[in-house]
Amino acid sequence: MSLFDLVAGLLLILTAVAVVTLRNAVHAALALAGNFLVLAAVYMALDARFLGWIQVIVYAGAIMVLFLFVIMLLLAARADTGVDPVPSLRPFAGVVGVLLLVGLGYAVTTFEPVQSLVETAPLLAGGTAQVVGEALYGPWLYAVELIAVLLLAATVAAVVMVQPEVRRPRVKPQVAERERELEEVTR
């Protein structure tokens, strides 16, 4: 294990922890962008330069710009109110967190080196996007599609959670008075 591996691994862990612990959403998004960039450096160190540049262009570029726009548009009105939007989900979130930690512990204890999982030299010999795409998505197409649906559902859930409560449309006082009179008559 080289010094680069240790530094990159430490940076990946620190930026990932920062993403989930920072209270300011913009700071968390910037930590996520840093995580994407370090991951791109790891790809390039593994001689997967195409994947590294795709990581930079697609994730650190386009996806992060989208996240920042969503954060700025949706959270501008509710910046750091300190109010828990869904307090009833705290126990569920705790259980999910513990399950994720158990899964992470299992993954770490049964860890095998990445090089033994896939031989990258024959796959990337052509150097084309088709070869890389077939290697990435060929056998795992359904898993990738399920992850895409999960990410879409998480994005929709985040948007729904930050929306203000649905309010009754404002009515003129005369209309409100007339509605009250009609309710009294119908009783």
Tab-separated table of C-alpha atoms in Angstrom:
chain	number	residue	atom	x	y	z
A	1	MET	CA	0.000	0.000	0.000
A	2	SER	CA	1.526	3.292	-1.089
A	3	LEU	CA	1.382	6.706	0.514
A	4	PHE	CA	-1.053	7.816	-2.198
A	5	ASP	CA	-3.431	4.985	-1.275
A	6	LEU	CA	-3.388	5.995	2.388
A	7	VAL	CA	-3.837	9.709	1.711
A	8	ALA	CA	-6.576	9.139	-0.882
A	9	GLY	CA	-8.396	6.702	1.398
A	10	LEU	CA	-8.192	9.111	4.321
A	11	LEU	CA	-9.433	12.006	2.172
A	12	LEU	CA	-12.306	9.897	0.827
A	13	ILE	CA	-13.380	8.955	4.341
A	14	LEU	CA	-13.036	12.501	5.708
A	15	THR	CA	-14.985	14.102	2.870
A	16	ALA	CA	-17.699	11.424	3.076
A	17	VAL	CA	-18.070	12.013	6.822
A	18	ALA	CA	-18.163	15.765	6.196
A	19	VAL	CA	-20.995	15.305	3.680
A	20	VAL	CA	-23.261	13.704	6.256
A	21	THR	CA	-22.226	15.725	9.314
A	22	LEU	CA	-22.017	19.326	8.096
A	23	ARG	CA	-25.140	21.331	8.914
A	24	ASN	CA	-24.761	23.827	6.090
A	25	ALA	CA	-26.054	22.178	2.912
A	26	VAL	CA	-23.729	24.142	0.634
A	27	HIS	CA	-20.680	23.093	2.664
A	28	ALA	CA	-21.849	19.471	2.527
A	29	ALA	CA	-22.240	19.715	-1.252
A	30	LEU	CA	-18.724	21.125	-1.566
A	31	ALA	CA	-17.406	18.237	0.552
A	32	LEU	CA	-19.201	15.867	-1.833
A	33	ALA	CA	-17.507	17.577	-4.784
A	34	GLY	CA	-14.166	17.081	-3.040
A	35	ASN	CA	-15.008	13.413	-2.570
A	36	PHE	CA	-15.777	13.097	-6.283
A	37	LEU	CA	-12.446	14.701	-7.204
A	38	VAL	CA	-10.426	12.433	-4.893
A	39	LEU	CA	-12.242	9.419	-6.329
A	40	ALA	CA	-11.319	10.618	-9.826
A	41	ALA	CA	-7.674	10.760	-8.727
A	42	VAL	CA	-7.944	7.169	-7.470
A	43	TYR	CA	-9.381	6.074	-10.829
A	44	MET	CA	-6.515	7.760	-12.639
A	45	ALA	CA	-3.978	6.130	-10.313
A	46	LEU	CA	-5.481	2.751	-11.242
A	47	ASP	CA	-4.859	3.536	-14.954
A	48	ALA	CA	-8.553	4.109	-15.582
A	49	ARG	CA	-8.096	7.610	-16.957
A	50	PHE	CA	-11.327	7.507	-18.930
A	51	LEU	CA	-13.311	6.765	-15.767
A	52	GLY	CA	-11.383	9.447	-13.899
A	53	TRP	CA	-12.257	12.128	-16.436
A	54	ILE	CA	-15.859	10.960	-16.622
A	55	GLN	CA	-15.975	11.221	-12.822
A	56	VAL	CA	-14.729	14.813	-13.033
A	57	ILE	CA	-16.965	15.872	-15.923
A	58	VAL	CA	-20.203	14.107	-15.005
A	59	TYR	CA	-20.197	13.957	-11.216
A	60	ALA	CA	-17.933	16.756	-9.999
A	61	GLY	CA	-19.184	18.981	-12.802
A	62	ALA	CA	-22.749	18.445	-13.928
A	63	ILE	CA	-24.272	16.601	-10.972
A	64	MET	CA	-22.737	18.945	-8.390
A	65	VAL	CA	-23.987	21.998	-10.280
A	66	LEU	CA	-27.469	20.451	-10.235
A	67	PHE	CA	-27.232	19.721	-6.492
A	68	LEU	CA	-26.056	23.246	-5.729
A	69	PHE	CA	-28.900	24.761	-7.737
A	70	VAL	CA	-31.431	22.563	-5.929
A	71	ILE	CA	-29.935	23.473	-2.559
A	72	MET	CA	-29.915	27.177	-3.324
A	73	LEU	CA	-33.457	27.198	-4.693
A	74	LEU	CA	-35.191	24.953	-2.174
A	75	LEU	CA	-33.368	25.705	1.038
A	76	ALA	CA	-33.010	29.457	0.671
A	77	ALA	CA	-36.214	30.144	2.606
A	78	ARG	CA	-35.541	27.553	5.316
A	79	ALA	CA	-31.846	28.168	5.961
A	80	ASP	CA	-30.796	26.645	9.280
A	81	THR	CA	-34.112	26.915	11.113
A	82	GLY	CA	-33.063	24.147	13.477
A	83	VAL	CA	-36.458	22.472	13.093
A	84	ASP	CA	-36.476	18.728	12.514
A	85	PRO	CA	-38.749	18.340	9.454
A	86	VAL	CA	-39.702	14.729	10.177
A	87	PRO	CA	-39.078	13.901	13.855
A	88	SER	CA	-40.959	10.598	13.627
A	89	LEU	CA	-38.291	9.212	11.268
A	90	ARG	CA	-35.426	9.592	13.762
A	91	PRO	CA	-35.685	6.018	15.148
A	92	PHE	CA	-35.909	4.620	11.617
A	93	ALA	CA	-32.850	6.647	10.593
A	94	GLY	CA	-30.969	5.312	13.607
A	95	VAL	CA	-31.795	1.704	12.705
A	96	VAL	CA	-30.748	2.275	9.088
A	97	GLY	CA	-27.508	3.878	10.290
A	98	VAL	CA	-26.700	0.910	12.527
A	99	LEU	CA	-27.443	-1.523	9.678
A	100	LEU	CA	-25.153	0.447	7.369
A	101	LEU	CA	-22.374	0.362	9.970
A	102	VAL	CA	-22.790	-3.403	10.385
A	103	GLY	CA	-22.651	-3.828	6.606
A	104	LEU	CA	-19.579	-1.625	6.399
A	105	GLY	CA	-17.921	-3.630	9.158
A	106	TYR	CA	-18.659	-6.853	7.294
A	107	ALA	CA	-17.290	-5.397	4.056
A	108	VAL	CA	-14.099	-4.256	5.771
A	109	THR	CA	-13.491	-7.599	7.486
A	110	THR	CA	-14.014	-9.605	4.282
A	111	PHE	CA	-12.045	-7.157	2.123
A	112	GLU	CA	-10.148	-8.421	-0.903
A	113	PRO	CA	-7.859	-6.262	-3.015
A	114	VAL	CA	-9.530	-4.531	-5.937
A	115	GLN	CA	-7.014	-5.871	-8.435
A	116	SER	CA	-8.141	-9.455	-7.864
A	117	LEU	CA	-11.775	-8.650	-8.644
A	118	VAL	CA	-11.358	-7.386	-12.207
A	119	GLU	CA	-8.479	-7.501	-14.643
A	120	THR	CA	-8.471	-3.964	-15.999
A	121	ALA	CA	-5.737	-4.272	-18.636
A	122	PRO	CA	-7.697	-6.394	-21.166
A	123	LEU	CA	-10.883	-4.412	-20.583
A	124	LEU	CA	-9.291	-1.034	-21.218
A	125	ALA	CA	-6.978	-2.166	-24.017
A	126	GLY	CA	-9.305	-0.730	-26.651
A	127	GLY	CA	-9.610	2.505	-24.728
A	128	THR	CA	-13.086	3.194	-26.090
A	129	ALA	CA	-16.177	4.164	-24.194
A	130	GLN	CA	-17.921	1.043	-25.508
A	131	VAL	CA	-15.390	-1.286	-23.864
A	132	VAL	CA	-15.612	0.578	-20.569
A	133	GLY	CA	-19.421	0.699	-20.749
A	134	GLU	CA	-19.710	-3.022	-21.415
A	135	ALA	CA	-17.339	-3.783	-18.535
A	136	LEU	CA	-19.243	-1.529	-16.129
A	137	TYR	CA	-22.849	-2.077	-17.120
A	138	GLY	CA	-22.919	-5.390	-18.990
A	139	PRO	CA	-23.378	-7.869	-16.156
A	140	TRP	CA	-24.746	-5.304	-13.683
A	141	LEU	CA	-27.247	-3.438	-15.841
A	142	TYR	CA	-30.233	-4.088	-13.567
A	143	ALA	CA	-28.274	-3.147	-10.454
A	144	VAL	CA	-27.248	0.155	-12.049
A	145	GLU	CA	-30.846	0.856	-13.083
A	146	LEU	CA	-32.100	0.089	-9.564
A	147	ILE	CA	-29.509	2.452	-8.105
A	148	ALA	CA	-30.628	5.152	-10.554
A	149	VAL	CA	-34.256	4.718	-9.449
A	150	LEU	CA	-33.163	4.807	-5.794
A	151	LEU	CA	-31.252	8.061	-6.372
A	152	LEU	CA	-34.252	9.555	-8.163
A	153	ALA	CA	-36.543	8.564	-5.288
A	154	ALA	CA	-34.101	10.077	-2.777
A	155	THR	CA	-33.998	13.328	-4.742
A	156	VAL	CA	-37.802	13.504	-4.924
A	157	ALA	CA	-38.047	12.734	-1.196
A	158	ALA	CA	-35.571	15.512	-0.401
A	159	VAL	CA	-37.588	17.986	-2.460
A	160	VAL	CA	-40.842	16.924	-0.766
A	161	MET	CA	-39.301	17.195	2.703
A	162	VAL	CA	-38.151	20.783	2.194
A	163	GLN	CA	-41.412	22.019	0.701
A	164	PRO	CA	-43.423	24.266	3.011
A	165	GLU	CA	-46.712	22.985	4.337
A	166	VAL	CA	-49.604	23.143	1.928
A	167	ARG	CA	-51.594	26.261	2.725
A	168	ARG	CA	-55.139	27.178	1.927
A	169	PRO	CA	-55.340	29.719	-0.822
A	170	ARG	CA	-55.880	33.244	0.412
A	171	VAL	CA	-59.405	34.497	0.032
A	172	LYS	CA	-60.787	37.961	0.398
A	173	PRO	CA	-62.465	38.717	3.730
A	174	GLN	CA	-65.853	39.065	2.028
A	175	VAL	CA	-65.541	35.602	0.491
A	176	ALA	CA	-64.446	34.083	3.803
A	177	GLU	CA	-67.414	35.704	5.565
A	178	ARG	CA	-69.782	34.378	2.906
A	179	GLU	CA	-68.332	30.860	3.298
A	180	ARG	CA	-68.899	31.021	7.079
A	181	GLU	CA	-72.507	32.124	6.535
A	182	LEU	CA	-73.071	29.215	4.141
A	183	GLU	CA	-71.619	26.771	6.666
A	184	GLU	CA	-73.956	28.095	9.381
A	185	VAL	CA	-76.967	27.767	7.087
A	186	THR	CA	-76.114	24.181	6.155
A	187	ARG	CA	-75.856	23.107	9.812
